[in-house]
Coordinates of N, CA and C in Angstrom, one line a residue:
M413 N 1.2 7.8 -2.3 CA 2.6 7.6 -1.8 C 2.6 6.5 -2.8
T414 N 4.0 6.3 -2.8 CA 4.5 5.0 -3.5 C 5.6 4.5 -2.5
P415 N 5.5 3.5 -1.4 CA 6.1 3.1 -0.5 C 7.2 1.9 -1.2
L416 N 8.0 1.4 -1.0 CA 8.8 0.5 -0.9 C 9.2 0.1 0.1
V417 N 9.0 -1.3 1.0 CA 9.0 -1.6 2.3 C 10.0 -2.6 1.8
V418 N 11.3 -2.6 3.4 CA 12.6 -3.2 2.9 C 12.4 -4.0 4.0
A419 N 13.1 -5.3 4.4 CA 13.3 -6.2 5.6 C 14.4 -7.1 4.9
A420 N 14.9 -7.4 6.4 CA 16.5 -8.3 6.0 C 15.8 -9.4 5.9
T421 N 14.9 -9.5 7.1 CA 14.1 -11.9 6.5 C 12.7 -11.8 5.7
A422 N 12.1 -12.7 5.6 CA 10.9 -12.1 5.4 C 9.8 -12.9 6.5
A423 N 10.9 -13.4 7.3 CA 10.1 -13.4 8.6 C 9.0 -11.7 9.7
E424 N 10.8 -11.2 9.0 CA 10.3 -9.7 9.3 C 9.2 -8.9 8.7
A425 N 9.1 -9.4 7.5 CA 8.0 -9.1 6.4 C 6.6 -9.5 6.4
A426 N 6.2 -10.6 7.3 CA 5.5 -12.0 7.2 C 4.2 -11.2 6.8
Y427 N 3.8 -9.9 7.3 CA 2.9 -9.5 8.5 C 2.6 -8.1 7.3
V428 N 3.7 -7.5 6.4 CA 3.2 -6.8 5.4 C 2.5 -6.7 4.7
P429 N 1.3 -5.3 4.8 CA -0.3 -5.5 3.9 C -0.1 -6.0 2.4
E430 N -1.0 -6.7 2.1 CA -0.5 -6.9 0.2 C -1.1 -5.7 -0.5
G431 N -0.3 -6.1 -1.3 CA -0.2 -4.7 -2.7 C 1.3 -3.8 -2.4
L432 N 1.7 -4.0 -1.4 CA 3.5 -3.2 -1.1 C 4.1 -3.5 -1.8
A433 N 4.8 -2.9 -2.5 CA 6.6 -3.6 -3.3 C 7.2 -3.6 -1.7
T434 N 7.5 -5.2 -1.6 CA 8.2 -5.4 -0.1 C 9.8 -6.3 -1.2
V435 N 10.4 -5.9 -0.4 CA 11.9 -6.9 -0.9 C 12.5 -6.8 0.4
I436 N 13.4 -8.1 0.7 CA 13.8 -9.1 1.6 C 15.6 -8.9 1.1
T437 N 16.4 -8.1 1.7 CA 17.2 -8.3 1.4 C 18.5 -9.3 1.8
G438 N 18.0 -9.9 3.1 CA 19.3 -10.9 3.7 C 19.5 -10.0 5.3
I439 N 20.4 -10.6 5.6 CA 21.0 -9.8 6.8 C 22.5 -9.5 6.8
G440 N 22.7 -8.0 7.2 CA 24.3 -7.1 7.1 C 23.6 -6.5 6.1
K441 N 24.5 -5.3 6.7 CA 25.3 -3.8 5.7 C 24.9 -4.0 4.4
V442 N 26.0 -4.9 4.2 CA 26.6 -5.3 2.3 C 24.9 -5.9 1.8
E443 N 24.7 -6.5 2.2 CA 23.3 -7.2 1.7 C 22.0 -6.2 1.7
A444 N 21.9 -5.3 2.6 CA 20.3 -4.8 2.8 C 21.0 -3.1 1.7
A445 N 22.7 -2.7 1.7 CA 22.9 -1.8 0.9 C 22.3 -2.4 -0.8
A446 N 23.2 -3.5 -0.9 CA 23.5 -4.0 -2.2 C 21.8 -4.0 -3.0
V447 N 20.6 -5.1 -2.1 CA 19.3 -4.9 -2.7 C 18.3 -3.5 -2.6
T448 N 18.8 -2.9 -1.2 CA 17.8 -1.5 -1.4 C 18.4 -0.9 -2.5
A449 N 19.6 -0.9 -3.2 CA 20.0 0.1 -4.2 C 18.9 -0.5 -5.4
L450 N 19.3 -1.3 -5.6 CA 18.7 -2.4 -7.0 C 17.1 -2.2 -6.6
A451 N 16.6 -2.2 -5.9 CA 15.0 -1.7 -5.6 C 14.5 -0.7 -6.1
I452 N 15.0 -0.1 -5.5 CA 14.9 1.9 -5.6 C 15.1 2.0 -7.5
G453 N 16.3 1.5 -7.2 CA 16.2 1.6 -9.1 C 15.4 0.9 -9.8
E454 N 14.5 -0.2 -9.4 CA 13.4 -1.0 -10.1 C 12.4 -0.3 -10.2
H455 N 11.7 -0.2 -8.4 CA 10.5 0.3 -8.2 C 10.4 1.4 -7.8
R456 N 11.5 3.1 -8.1 CA 11.4 4.4 -8.2 C 10.0 4.8 -6.9
P457 N 11.0 4.4 -5.8 CA 9.3 4.9 -4.6 C 9.7 6.1 -4.2
D458 N 8.2 6.9 -3.9 CA 8.3 7.8 -3.2 C 9.0 8.0 -1.7
V459 N 9.4 6.7 -0.6 CA 9.8 6.4 0.5 C 10.2 5.0 0.4
V460 N 11.4 5.0 1.8 CA 11.7 3.1 1.6 C 11.4 3.6 3.0
L461 N 10.7 2.5 3.5 CA 10.5 1.7 4.6 C 11.2 1.0 5.0
N462 N 11.9 1.0 6.1 CA 12.9 -0.4 6.4 C 12.5 -0.9 7.8
V463 N 11.6 -1.7 7.8 CA 10.6 -2.3 9.0 C 11.9 -3.8 9.5
G464 N 11.6 -4.0 10.6 CA 12.8 -4.9 10.9 C 12.4 -4.9 12.9
T465 N 13.0 -6.3 13.0 CA 13.6 -5.5 14.5 C 15.3 -5.1 14.7
A466 N 15.1 -4.5 16.3 CA 16.4 -4.3 16.6 C 16.4 -4.7 18.5
G467 N 17.9 -5.2 19.2 CA 17.8 -4.8 20.0 C 17.7 -3.7 20.9
A468 N 16.8 -3.6 22.2 CA 17.0 -2.5 22.7 C 18.4 -2.5 24.2
L469 N 18.7 -1.2 23.6 CA 20.4 -0.9 24.7 C 20.2 -0.6 26.0
R470 N 19.3 -0.1 26.0 CA 18.6 0.7 27.2 C 17.5 0.3 27.9
T471 N 17.8 -0.1 29.2 CA 16.4 -1.0 30.5 C 15.4 -0.2 29.7
G472 N 13.8 -1.1 29.5 CA 12.8 -0.2 29.7 C 12.4 0.3 28.5
M473 N 12.7 0.1 27.0 CA 12.4 0.0 25.9 C 11.6 -1.0 25.1
S474 N 10.4 -0.8 25.3 CA 9.7 -2.0 24.3 C 9.2 -0.8 22.6
G475 N 8.3 -1.8 21.9 CA 7.9 -1.6 21.1 C 8.5 -1.1 19.8
I476 N 7.4 -0.1 19.3 CA 8.4 0.5 17.4 C 8.3 1.6 18.1
F477 N 9.9 2.4 17.0 CA 10.7 3.5 17.2 C 10.7 3.9 15.9
L478 N 10.4 5.0 15.9 CA 11.3 5.4 14.6 C 12.0 6.3 14.2
P479 N 13.6 5.6 14.6 CA 14.4 6.3 14.7 C 14.6 8.0 13.8
S480 N 15.5 9.0 14.5 CA 15.8 10.1 13.4 C 17.5 9.9 13.3
L481 N 18.0 9.3 14.1 CA 19.0 9.0 13.7 C 20.1 7.7 14.0
A482 N 20.5 7.3 12.3 CA 21.3 5.9 12.4 C 22.8 5.8 12.0
I483 N 23.3 5.1 13.2 CA 24.5 5.4 12.9 C 25.5 3.7 12.7
N484 N 26.7 4.1 11.8 CA 27.4 3.1 11.3 C 28.1 2.5 12.7
H485 N 28.2 1.7 13.6 CA 28.7 1.3 15.1 C 30.2 0.9 14.9
D486 N 30.3 -0.2 13.6 CA 31.3 -0.6 13.7 C 32.5 -0.2 12.4
L487 N 32.3 1.2 11.8 CA 33.0 1.6 11.0 C 34.1 2.4 11.5
D488 N 35.5 2.3 11.9 CA 36.3 3.4 12.3 C 36.6 4.4 11.3
A489 N 35.3 5.6 11.8 CA 35.8 6.7 11.0 C 36.4 7.6 11.5
P490 N 36.3 7.4 12.6 CA 38.2 8.5 13.1 C 39.1 8.3 12.5
S491 N 39.5 6.9 12.5 CA 40.9 6.6 11.7 C 41.4 7.2 10.0
I492 N 40.1 5.8 9.7 CA 39.4 6.7 7.8 C 39.8 8.4 7.8
R493 N 39.0 9.2 8.7 CA 39.4 10.7 8.5 C 40.8 11.1 8.9
A494 N 41.3 10.5 9.8 CA 43.0 10.8 9.8 C 43.7 10.6 9.0
L495 N 43.3 9.3 7.6 CA 43.8 9.5 6.5 C 43.5 10.1 5.6
G496 N 42.5 10.9 5.6 CA 41.9 12.5 4.9 C 40.9 11.5 3.9
A497 N 40.6 11.2 4.5 CA 39.5 10.4 3.6 C 38.2 10.6 4.2
E498 N 36.8 11.3 3.4 CA 35.5 10.6 4.0 C 34.9 9.4 4.2
A499 N 34.6 9.8 5.8 CA 33.9 8.2 6.6 C 32.3 9.2 6.3
I500 N 31.5 8.4 6.3 CA 29.9 9.0 6.2 C 29.6 7.9 7.1
D501 N 29.2 8.3 8.7 CA 28.6 7.0 9.6 C 27.5 7.7 10.5
E502 N 27.4 8.4 9.6 CA 25.4 8.9 10.3 C 24.7 9.5 9.0
V503 N 23.5 8.7 9.5 CA 22.6 9.2 8.8 C 21.3 10.1 9.3
A504 N 20.3 11.0 9.1 CA 19.8 11.8 10.1 C 18.8 11.3 9.1
I505 N 17.4 11.3 9.6 CA 16.1 10.8 8.7 C 14.9 11.6 9.8
A506 N 14.2 12.1 8.5 CA 13.0 13.2 8.9 C 12.2 12.3 9.5
D507 N 11.7 13.3 10.4 CA 10.2 13.0 11.5 C 10.1 11.8 11.9
G508 N 11.7 11.3 12.6 CA 11.5 10.1 13.4 C 11.0 10.1 15.0
D509 N 11.3 9.8 15.4 CA 11.1 9.7 17.4 C 12.0 10.7 18.1
G510 N 13.3 10.3 17.5 CA 14.5 11.7 18.1 C 15.0 10.2 18.6
S511 N 15.3 8.6 18.4 CA 16.0 7.1 19.0 C 16.9 7.4 18.0
V512 N 17.7 6.4 18.5 CA 18.9 6.8 17.5 C 19.7 5.2 17.6
L513 N 19.5 4.6 16.5 CA 19.9 3.6 15.6 C 21.2 3.4 15.9
A514 N 21.9 1.9 16.4 CA 23.3 1.2 16.1 C 23.1 0.6 15.0
T515 N 23.8 0.2 13.6 CA 24.2 -0.8 12.8 C 25.4 -1.0 13.1
G516 N 25.2 -2.3 12.5 CA 26.8 -3.1 12.6 C 26.2 -4.2 12.1
D517 N 27.8 -5.0 11.5 CA 27.5 -6.1 11.0 C 27.7 -7.3 12.1
R518 N 27.5 -6.9 13.0 CA 28.2 -7.7 14.6 C 26.6 -8.2 14.9
F519 N 26.1 -9.0 15.3 CA 25.1 -9.5 16.0 C 25.6 -9.5 17.5
V520 N 24.4 -8.3 18.1 CA 24.8 -8.1 19.7 C 24.0 -8.7 20.5
S521 N 24.7 -9.9 20.9 CA 24.0 -10.7 22.1 C 24.8 -10.6 23.1
D522 N 25.7 -10.1 23.2 CA 27.0 -9.8 24.8 C 26.6 -8.2 25.3
A523 N 26.5 -8.8 26.8 CA 26.3 -7.2 27.1 C 27.7 -6.2 27.7
A524 N 28.5 -6.5 27.7 CA 29.4 -5.7 27.3 C 29.6 -4.8 26.5
L525 N 28.9 -5.7 25.6 CA 29.4 -4.5 23.8 C 27.9 -3.7 24.0
R526 N 26.5 -4.5 24.3 CA 25.2 -3.9 24.6 C 25.5 -2.1 25.1
D527 N 26.3 -2.8 26.4 CA 27.0 -1.7 27.3 C 27.7 -0.1 26.4
V528 N 28.4 -0.9 25.8 CA 29.3 0.1 25.1 C 28.2 1.0 24.1
L529 N 27.9 0.2 23.2 CA 27.1 0.9 22.0 C 25.8 1.4 22.8
A530 N 25.4 1.8 24.2 CA 24.4 1.9 24.7 C 24.9 4.0 24.7
Q531 N 25.9 4.0 24.7 CA 26.6 5.4 25.3 C 26.5 6.0 23.6
R532 N 25.9 5.7 22.6 CA 25.8 6.4 21.3 C 23.9 6.0 20.7
A533 N 23.6 5.2 21.0 CA 22.2 5.0 20.7 C 21.3 4.2 22.1
G534 N 19.5 3.7 21.3 CA 19.0 3.4 22.2 C 19.0 2.1 21.6
L535 N 19.1 1.9 20.5 CA 18.6 0.6 19.7 C 20.1 -0.1 18.3
V536 N 19.4 -1.1 18.5 CA 21.0 -1.9 17.4 C 20.4 -3.0 16.6
D537 N 20.7 -2.9 15.7 CA 20.2 -3.8 14.4 C 21.6 -4.1 13.0
M538 N 21.3 -4.4 12.3 CA 22.1 -5.2 11.3 C 22.2 -4.5 10.0
E539 N 20.6 -3.6 9.6 CA 20.5 -3.0 8.2 C 20.0 -1.6 8.3
G540 N 19.9 -1.6 8.9 CA 19.1 0.1 9.1 C 19.5 1.3 8.7
F541 N 20.7 1.5 9.1 CA 22.3 2.9 8.5 C 22.0 2.6 6.8
A542 N 22.3 1.0 6.8 CA 22.7 1.2 5.4 C 21.3 1.4 3.7
V543 N 20.1 0.8 4.7 CA 19.1 1.1 4.0 C 18.8 2.7 4.2
A544 N 19.0 3.5 4.9 CA 19.2 5.0 5.2 C 20.0 5.4 4.3
R545 N 21.3 4.9 4.2 CA 22.3 5.4 3.5 C 22.1 5.4 1.9
V546 N 22.0 4.3 1.5 CA 21.5 4.4 0.3 C 20.3 5.1 -0.4
A547 N 19.3 5.4 0.4 CA 18.2 5.9 0.1 C 18.5 7.5 -0.1
A548 N 19.8 7.8 1.1 CA 19.9 9.3 1.3 C 20.7 9.3 0.2
A549 N 21.9 8.4 -0.3 CA 22.4 9.1 -1.6 C 21.5 8.8 -3.0
M550 N 20.4 7.8 -3.3 CA 19.4 8.0 -4.4 C 18.6 9.3 -4.3
G551 N 18.4 9.9 -2.9 CA 18.0 11.2 -3.3 C 16.1 10.6 -3.1
V552 N 16.3 9.3 -2.5 CA 14.8 9.1 -1.9 C 14.7 9.1 -0.4
P553 N 13.4 9.7 0.4 CA 13.2 9.4 1.8 C 13.2 8.1 2.4
A554 N 13.5 7.9 3.7 CA 13.7 6.9 4.0 C 12.8 6.8 5.6
R555 N 12.5 6.4 6.3 CA 12.2 6.0 7.6 C 12.6 4.5 8.0
L556 N 12.5 4.4 9.0 CA 13.1 3.1 9.8 C 12.3 2.9 10.9
V557 N 11.8 1.5 10.4 CA 10.4 1.6 11.9 C 10.8 0.3 12.1
K558 N 11.5 0.3 13.5 CA 12.0 -0.9 14.5 C 11.1 -1.5 15.4
V559 N 11.0 -2.7 15.8 CA 10.2 -3.6 16.6 C 11.5 -3.8 18.0
V560 N 11.2 -3.7 19.0 CA 12.0 -4.5 19.9 C 11.6 -5.3 20.1
S561 N 13.1 -6.4 20.0 CA 12.6 -8.0 20.0 C 13.3 -8.7 21.0
D562 N 14.5 -7.6 21.5 CA 15.5 -8.7 23.0 C 16.3 -7.5 23.5
T563 N 16.7 -7.3 24.2 CA 17.3 -6.9 25.1 C 19.0 -6.5 25.0
A564 N 19.4 -6.8 23.4 CA 21.0 -7.3 22.6 C 22.5 -7.5 23.7
D565 N 21.5 -9.3 24.6 CA 21.9 -9.9 25.1 C 22.1 -11.2 25.1
D566 N 22.3 -12.0 25.6 CA 21.8 -13.0 25.5 C 20.4 -13.6 25.6
S567 N 19.6 -12.7 25.6 CA 18.1 -12.9 24.8 C 18.1 -12.8 23.6
A568 N 18.8 -12.0 23.2 CA 19.0 -11.9 21.1 C 19.0 -13.1 20.8
L569 N 19.2 -14.2 21.1 CA 19.4 -15.8 20.7 C 17.7 -16.0 21.0
D570 N 16.9 -15.8 21.0 CA 16.2 -16.2 20.8 C 15.0 -15.3 20.4
W571 N 15.4 -14.4 19.1 CA 14.9 -13.9 18.6 C 13.8 -14.5 17.1
P572 N 14.4 -16.2 16.8 CA 13.7 -17.0 16.0 C 12.2 -16.9 17.1
D573 N 12.4 -17.4 18.3 CA 10.6 -17.5 18.8 C 9.9 -16.4 19.1
V574 N 10.7 -14.9 18.8 CA 9.7 -13.6 18.9 C 9.3 -12.9 17.7
V575 N 9.9 -13.5 16.6 CA 9.8 -12.3 15.4 C 8.5 -12.2 14.9
D576 N 7.8 -13.6 15.0 CA 6.7 -13.2 14.4 C 5.8 -12.7 15.2
G577 N 5.8 -12.5 16.4 CA 4.5 -11.6 17.4 C 5.5 -10.0 16.9
C578 N 6.8 -9.7 16.1 CA 7.5 -8.6 16.1 C 7.0 -8.2 14.8
A579 N 6.8 -9.1 14.0 CA 6.3 -8.8 13.0 C 4.6 -8.6 12.3
R580 N 4.0 -9.3 13.6 CA 2.7 -9.1 13.6 C 2.7 -7.2 13.9
Q581 N 3.6 -6.8 14.8 CA 3.6 -5.4 15.4 C 3.8 -4.3 13.8
L582 N 4.9 -5.5 12.8 CA 5.4 -4.0 12.2 C 4.1 -4.1 11.1
G583 N 3.1 -5.2 10.8 CA 2.0 -5.2 9.9 C 1.5 -4.1 10.4
E584 N 0.7 -4.3 11.7 CA 0.2 -3.3 12.1 C 0.2 -1.7 12.0
W585 N 1.2 -1.4 11.7 CA 1.9 -0.2 12.1 C 2.2 0.3 10.5
L586 N 2.2 -0.7 9.5 CA 2.4 -0.4 8.3 C 0.9 -0.4 8.2
A587 N -0.1 -1.6 8.3 CA -1.8 -1.1 8.0 C -2.0 0.1 8.7
Q588 N -1.7 0.9 9.6 CA -2.1 2.2 10.0 C -2.0 3.7 9.7
S589 N -0.5 3.4 9.2 CA 0.5 4.2 8.6 C 0.2 5.2 7.1
L590 N -0.2 3.8 6.4 CA 0.0 4.5 5.0 C -1.8 4.0 4.7

């Protein structure tokens, strides 16, 4: 297997095992999509592994998740469809754990927004949907590996203090799974 590890920040990828092709996309869906597409073209992987942190949208969620579905939570897909255009706002991911990841360009640190998103998903990030969508469009399987860093409320602002511990968990998962 030839994996490509994709992370938004160097901090999240700090403990990726040596020898794995790894790219840092930057934060947000546009950066994630652009860099992932270029990296797939360059590396020709058998699988794309998007590793990173996520906020928990529901009480009691902790640890590592492998989402089965990624949704683009800040795309107004119903309005776009009403105009007669296609709007892809969900990507199914094989071999996931049944969890749902909501991805959007808005950093979720507001409990009210968290509660709205929790009606559709259990986790939230800013890149997963974009990475999964690009991989699917390019015919490469993707797997999202997300570790809970916060509860998608004002605790999300503590991300710089917890990212190293989260990155260690992601590195351990990669070392054990590949």
